[in-house]
Amino acid sequence: MKAAAPTYQGSREEFLTTRLDALVDMLRQYGVNWARKNSLWPLPFATACCGIELMGVGASRYDIARFGAEVMRFTPRQCDLLICAGRVAIKMMPVLQRIYMQMCEPKWVISMGACASSGGVFDTYAVIQGIDQFLPVDVYVPGCPPRPETLLEGVMAVQRIVEQEGIRTSRERGRGLRLTVQPAAELVQIGTEARS
Amino acid sequence: MTKTVQRVITALQEAFPDVDFAVAPLLAGRRPEEEQVCVRVPPTRLAGVMRFLYEDRRCRFEQLCDLTCVDYLNFPEATDRFGVTYALLSLTLGHRLWVKCFVNDPDPEVPSATGIWQGANWLEREVWDMFGVRFTGHPDLRRILTWEGFPAHPLRKDYPLRGRGERENYEVIHRDSA
């Protein structure tokens, strides 16, 4: 919060009114999105090993609760962040689409891992080659499976999207920002000289 | 080959003298007491042979461990295309037997074993789904892994690994529509 909080100047009787005013001011300044981005409720759509990593993110060592996103709900009605962790078979795709449609607006989607984002190594007749062919995806998290830190980076990317979007409806915001989490470390290729 | 299996083979050859069972070890190089035996049965005689293996007191194969199929398309030295394979186990006598039944295109057909082993029901549905081998007399021969209306049998060797575009045919959901 950058703006200075309104200082209390009134008498004792005005206390409650003043604080309510401050609250309304704050909501006007920062929008509902400030609250929204710090209380993302994920729906863990975990179909494969990425789901194990997702559990690791939820547990105490990495602790997704630090970002206010620890409330994993298993009903789409109560969620606003769909984390698709793992490969999606063709038969599973209508299920995923229905779950997405059952989520209330506003909603965001993280495609976690190589399989959900592109099919990964499973380039077969039965596996969807990237859920973004059939669903709007906001953030792609790379990795096979991604490290917990990478997923946390993805959650933070969703938080940035929520912050920047304002309280526009999905109709206004179109296809989203489509950010990709960049790996923090620079990749160094090993042993190229020896091979060539 | 153990003694009990030897007795099974003898019983089979006595009961079906006109069938060439082509008795052979399933894998080469095993010790005789560990060796598992494979017999070949033509599809026309399969129902009778299976009933015999289940009922005869020298055989007593109460359990169907597995039922699967192999596509021998372009396999070296293979003469038939589909080998429907049954893995049988006798719990009372403690022996095993593999039964192979070879069928060919078009319309590969095998009599169903569901009348003998209830567990064959889903296994035969899987073989139908993946290989397109039809089981006559099956009570409910629907696809089990792919969905109804899937146009192919994907474990056939002439089916492309990446499919024929089945995975691209879904409705796309945009932000505006959901």
XYZ file of C-alpha atoms in Angstrom:
374
model
C 0.000 0.000 0.000
C 1.655 3.177 -1.157
C -0.970 5.803 -0.254
C -0.862 7.132 3.285
C -3.646 5.763 5.437
C -6.104 8.478 6.546
C -5.154 9.585 10.024
C -7.717 9.548 12.805
C -8.708 13.081 13.745
C -12.318 12.965 14.906
C -13.779 12.620 18.364
C -14.352 9.371 20.173
C -17.939 9.088 18.896
C -16.886 9.350 15.277
C -14.462 6.504 15.484
C -16.545 3.852 13.779
C -17.685 6.104 10.946
C -14.170 7.304 10.274
C -12.730 3.845 10.051
C -15.499 2.759 7.685
C -14.697 5.759 5.521
C -11.071 4.745 5.462
C -12.047 1.282 4.422
C -14.188 2.544 1.579
C -11.366 4.835 0.519
C -8.974 1.963 0.516
C -11.325 -0.158 -1.549
C -11.688 2.669 -4.026
C -7.955 3.140 -4.248
C -6.855 -0.422 -4.539
C -9.987 -1.968 -5.849
C -11.375 -5.283 -4.888
C -8.450 -6.834 -6.659
C -6.164 -6.294 -3.728
C -8.344 -8.601 -1.680
C -8.902 -10.886 -4.588
C -5.295 -11.488 -5.473
C -4.396 -12.304 -1.901
C -7.129 -14.855 -1.467
C -7.010 -16.965 -4.602
C -8.784 -20.231 -3.980
C -7.285 -22.900 -6.222
C -9.026 -25.901 -7.623
C -6.377 -28.631 -7.808
C -7.095 -30.483 -11.035
C -4.239 -32.903 -10.478
C -4.110 -35.803 -12.905
C -0.460 -36.845 -12.760
C 2.897 -36.351 -11.061
C 2.517 -32.572 -11.190
C -0.194 -33.125 -8.605
C 2.388 -34.475 -6.190
C 4.420 -31.335 -6.672
C 1.257 -29.323 -6.146
C 0.807 -31.074 -2.812
C 4.378 -30.127 -1.966
C 3.513 -26.509 -2.680
C 0.582 -26.783 -0.317
C 2.644 -28.337 2.464
C 4.678 -26.509 5.068
C 8.070 -26.295 3.350
C 6.923 -24.201 0.385
C 3.616 -23.147 1.920
C 1.320 -21.621 -0.647
C -0.508 -20.058 2.316
C 2.095 -17.294 2.210
C 0.298 -16.118 -0.917
C -3.178 -16.603 0.491
C -3.879 -19.469 -1.876
C -3.879 -22.373 0.556
C -7.617 -22.955 0.496
C -7.827 -25.807 -1.977
C -11.453 -26.428 -2.745
C -12.667 -29.487 -4.572
C -15.816 -27.911 -5.840
C -15.478 -25.484 -8.737
C -18.245 -23.300 -7.311
C -15.943 -22.070 -4.564
C -12.803 -21.582 -6.607
C -11.362 -18.848 -8.766
C -8.063 -20.401 -9.818
C -7.946 -23.620 -11.784
C -4.565 -25.336 -11.534
C -4.417 -28.027 -14.179
C -1.547 -30.236 -13.044
C -0.823 -33.142 -15.308
C -1.718 -34.615 -18.644
C -5.296 -34.474 -19.812
C -6.652 -37.394 -21.799
C -9.222 -36.819 -24.510
C -11.932 -38.335 -22.380
C -10.994 -36.024 -19.523
C -11.220 -32.848 -21.593
C -15.034 -32.431 -21.405
C -14.780 -32.912 -17.642
C -12.152 -30.199 -17.393
C -14.221 -27.915 -19.583
C -17.299 -28.475 -17.451
C -15.333 -27.773 -14.287
C -14.053 -24.562 -15.834
C -17.546 -23.507 -16.821
C -18.859 -24.238 -13.332
C -16.374 -21.867 -11.745
C -17.792 -18.451 -10.927
C -16.378 -15.297 -12.478
C -13.788 -13.966 -12.158
C -11.590 -16.986 -12.771
C -8.069 -17.732 -13.847
C -6.307 -20.830 -15.142
C -2.770 -22.060 -14.533
C -1.495 -24.735 -16.877
C 1.064 -26.499 -14.732
C 3.838 -28.547 -16.286
C 4.826 -29.664 -19.741
C 1.926 -32.092 -20.216
C -0.879 -29.676 -19.469
C 0.799 -26.958 -21.533
C 1.825 -28.961 -24.586
C 1.145 -32.653 -24.096
C 4.729 -33.212 -22.984
C 6.192 -36.525 -24.019
C 2.718 -38.004 -24.491
C 2.247 -37.278 -28.171
C -0.321 -40.029 -28.627
C -3.857 -40.305 -29.904
C -5.302 -40.182 -26.403
C -3.639 -37.121 -24.889
C -4.579 -33.476 -25.423
C -1.622 -31.495 -26.779
C -2.005 -28.508 -24.497
C -5.184 -27.575 -22.679
C -4.997 -24.084 -24.151
C -6.390 -25.516 -27.371
C -9.704 -25.891 -25.610
C -9.573 -23.610 -22.559
C -8.417 -20.050 -21.952
C -5.144 -20.289 -20.029
C -3.638 -17.347 -18.171
C -0.295 -18.635 -16.959
C 1.862 -21.483 -18.196
C 4.244 -22.978 -15.665
C 7.126 -24.855 -17.313
C 8.783 -27.941 -15.894
C 8.391 -31.674 -15.815
C 7.185 -31.466 -13.130
C 7.793 -27.830 -12.143
C 9.636 -27.149 -8.938
C 7.388 -25.803 -6.173
C 9.125 -22.450 -6.490
C 8.134 -22.326 -10.158
C 4.506 -22.925 -9.324
C 4.680 -20.225 -6.658
C 6.077 -17.937 -9.343
C 3.062 -18.891 -11.431
C 0.679 -18.044 -8.604
C 2.436 -14.698 -8.265
C 2.014 -14.153 -11.993
C -1.712 -14.728 -11.562
C -1.633 -12.230 -8.726
C -0.051 -9.674 -11.042
C -2.753 -10.361 -13.605
C -5.458 -9.869 -10.992
C -3.850 -6.656 -9.860
C -3.521 -5.206 -13.338
C -6.888 -6.210 -14.622
C -9.036 -4.133 -12.301
C -12.574 -5.344 -11.810
C -13.338 -5.741 -15.448
C -15.481 -8.631 -16.503
C -14.156 -11.476 -18.534
C -15.888 -10.048 -21.591
C -13.780 -6.946 -21.372
C -10.490 -8.551 -20.585
C -10.419 -10.895 -23.570
C -7.815 -13.608 -23.637
C -5.864 -12.430 -20.629
C -2.245 -11.441 -20.346
C -0.912 -14.890 -21.241
C 2.232 -14.555 -19.197
C 4.798 -17.280 -19.056
C 6.968 -17.784 -16.048
C 10.575 -17.398 -17.039
C 13.075 -19.589 -15.237
C 15.108 -17.426 -12.906
C 18.432 -19.089 -13.548
C 20.234 -18.829 -16.842
C 20.494 -22.157 -18.592
C 24.021 -23.299 -19.209
C 24.667 -26.015 -21.703
C 27.075 -28.623 -20.453
C 29.435 -30.721 -22.474
C 28.800 -29.239 -25.918
C 32.514 -28.971 -26.681
C 33.123 -32.586 -25.837
C 30.306 -33.771 -28.089
C 31.230 -31.765 -31.169
C 6.840 -78.621 -17.830
C 5.565 -79.851 -14.502
C 3.705 -83.128 -14.073
C 0.301 -81.516 -13.604
C 0.685 -79.471 -16.773
C 1.791 -82.607 -18.587
C -1.450 -84.208 -17.405
C -3.421 -81.216 -18.697
C -1.807 -81.543 -22.119
C -2.518 -85.260 -22.220
C -6.122 -84.658 -21.223
C -6.503 -82.042 -23.933
C -5.045 -84.287 -26.602
C -7.303 -87.146 -25.520
C -10.436 -85.007 -25.529
C -9.673 -83.166 -28.767
C -7.661 -85.573 -30.916
C -8.309 -83.602 -34.112
C -6.826 -80.325 -32.806
C -3.152 -79.513 -33.222
C -2.340 -77.714 -29.981
C 1.246 -76.842 -30.963
C 2.431 -77.222 -27.388
C 5.441 -75.022 -26.739
C 7.101 -73.268 -23.829
C 5.994 -69.658 -23.502
C 9.547 -68.424 -23.030
C 12.712 -70.183 -24.073
C 15.512 -70.917 -21.648
C 13.534 -71.388 -18.445
C 14.213 -74.235 -16.055
C 11.692 -77.077 -16.593
C 9.985 -76.609 -13.234
C 9.488 -72.886 -13.916
C 8.471 -73.279 -17.510
C 5.027 -72.095 -18.565
C 3.296 -73.802 -21.432
C 1.423 -72.259 -24.306
C -1.122 -74.101 -26.465
C -2.723 -72.954 -29.683
C -6.435 -73.437 -30.289
C -8.369 -72.593 -33.469
C -11.264 -70.166 -32.884
C -13.846 -72.722 -33.965
C -12.861 -75.077 -31.138
C -12.071 -72.433 -28.502
C -15.391 -72.555 -26.633
C -15.236 -76.323 -26.177
C -11.577 -76.319 -25.146
C -12.119 -73.547 -22.612
C -15.118 -75.312 -21.103
C -13.042 -78.490 -20.878
C -10.117 -76.684 -19.213
C -12.505 -75.225 -16.672
C -14.421 -78.393 -15.869
C -12.070 -81.347 -16.251
C -10.694 -82.577 -12.934
C -7.128 -82.807 -14.290
C -7.212 -79.180 -15.440
C -9.455 -77.179 -13.094
C -8.542 -73.712 -14.331
C -10.824 -71.752 -12.042
C -9.199 -68.444 -12.708
C -8.706 -66.394 -15.832
C -5.708 -64.251 -14.880
C -5.615 -62.226 -18.030
C -7.107 -61.997 -21.465
C -5.327 -59.877 -23.997
C -4.393 -59.705 -27.618
C -1.320 -59.191 -29.769
C -1.301 -57.706 -33.229
C 1.237 -59.649 -35.304
C 1.069 -57.361 -38.323
C 4.491 -57.336 -40.038
C 5.851 -59.588 -37.307
C 8.601 -61.827 -38.669
C 7.422 -65.373 -39.360
C 3.892 -64.655 -38.216
C 1.157 -66.247 -40.299
C -1.936 -64.882 -38.556
C -2.664 -61.344 -37.522
C -4.343 -61.286 -34.096
C -3.376 -63.602 -31.258
C -5.994 -63.516 -28.513
C -4.166 -64.725 -25.442
C -5.642 -66.311 -22.319
C -3.661 -66.774 -19.104
C -5.227 -69.495 -16.985
C -4.463 -70.449 -13.406
C -5.628 -73.435 -11.406
C -5.782 -72.586 -7.723
C -6.458 -76.158 -6.556
C -3.755 -77.821 -8.647
C -1.363 -74.869 -8.741
C -0.530 -74.796 -12.414
C -0.798 -72.321 -15.230
C -1.526 -72.531 -18.929
C -1.463 -70.026 -21.772
C -3.951 -70.413 -24.565
C -3.541 -68.560 -27.835
C -6.202 -68.251 -30.456
C -5.262 -66.721 -33.815
C -7.806 -64.839 -35.900
C -7.554 -62.732 -39.025
C -8.954 -59.765 -40.885
C -11.649 -59.004 -41.845
C -14.000 -59.362 -38.877
C -11.796 -61.217 -36.414
C -14.152 -63.135 -34.159
C -13.642 -65.258 -31.067
C -16.272 -66.922 -28.855
C -16.689 -65.126 -25.552
C -15.403 -66.659 -22.340
C -17.832 -64.760 -20.126
C -20.012 -67.838 -19.768
C -17.116 -69.591 -17.989
C -15.247 -66.765 -16.260
C -17.274 -63.682 -15.337
C -14.065 -61.683 -15.165
C -13.621 -62.007 -18.901
C -16.326 -59.401 -19.405
C -14.270 -56.218 -19.155
C -11.126 -57.844 -20.543
C -12.974 -58.773 -23.706
C -14.399 -55.285 -23.918
C -10.864 -53.933 -23.740
C -9.637 -56.256 -26.482
C -12.604 -55.240 -28.617
C -11.890 -51.577 -27.975
C -8.159 -51.709 -28.621
C -7.907 -54.378 -31.346
C -11.350 -54.738 -32.817
C -11.625 -58.445 -32.143
C -15.298 -59.218 -31.732
C -16.391 -61.670 -29.030
C -19.518 -63.560 -30.008
C -21.892 -64.186 -27.147
C -20.573 -61.349 -25.024
C -23.456 -59.825 -23.010
C -22.397 -56.192 -23.382
C -19.683 -55.634 -25.964
C -19.178 -51.873 -25.733
C -15.956 -49.897 -25.809
C -14.382 -49.556 -22.398
C -11.395 -47.182 -22.613
C -12.151 -44.905 -25.514
C -15.536 -43.313 -25.816
C -18.557 -44.517 -27.763
C -18.175 -43.428 -31.336
C -14.378 -43.561 -31.415
C -13.717 -44.492 -35.039
C -10.721 -46.816 -34.700
C -9.020 -49.529 -32.697
C -5.880 -47.773 -31.527
C -3.603 -50.648 -30.529
C -3.625 -52.096 -34.019
C -0.219 -51.760 -35.566
C -1.534 -49.923 -38.598
C -3.070 -47.183 -36.462
C -0.839 -44.086 -36.273
C 0.542 -43.324 -32.817
C -0.669 -39.740 -32.973
C -4.133 -40.773 -34.024
C -6.158 -39.519 -36.956
C -7.175 -36.179 -35.502
C -9.554 -37.498 -32.852
C -7.922 -35.401 -30.152
C -8.456 -32.153 -32.038
C -12.196 -32.367 -32.462
C -13.498 -30.862 -29.250
C -15.491 -27.754 -28.713
C -13.242 -24.831 -27.758
C -14.240 -22.730 -24.769
C -13.377 -19.047 -24.916
C -13.542 -16.559 -22.134
C -16.686 -15.093 -23.612
C -18.539 -18.368 -23.731
C -17.895 -19.561 -20.199
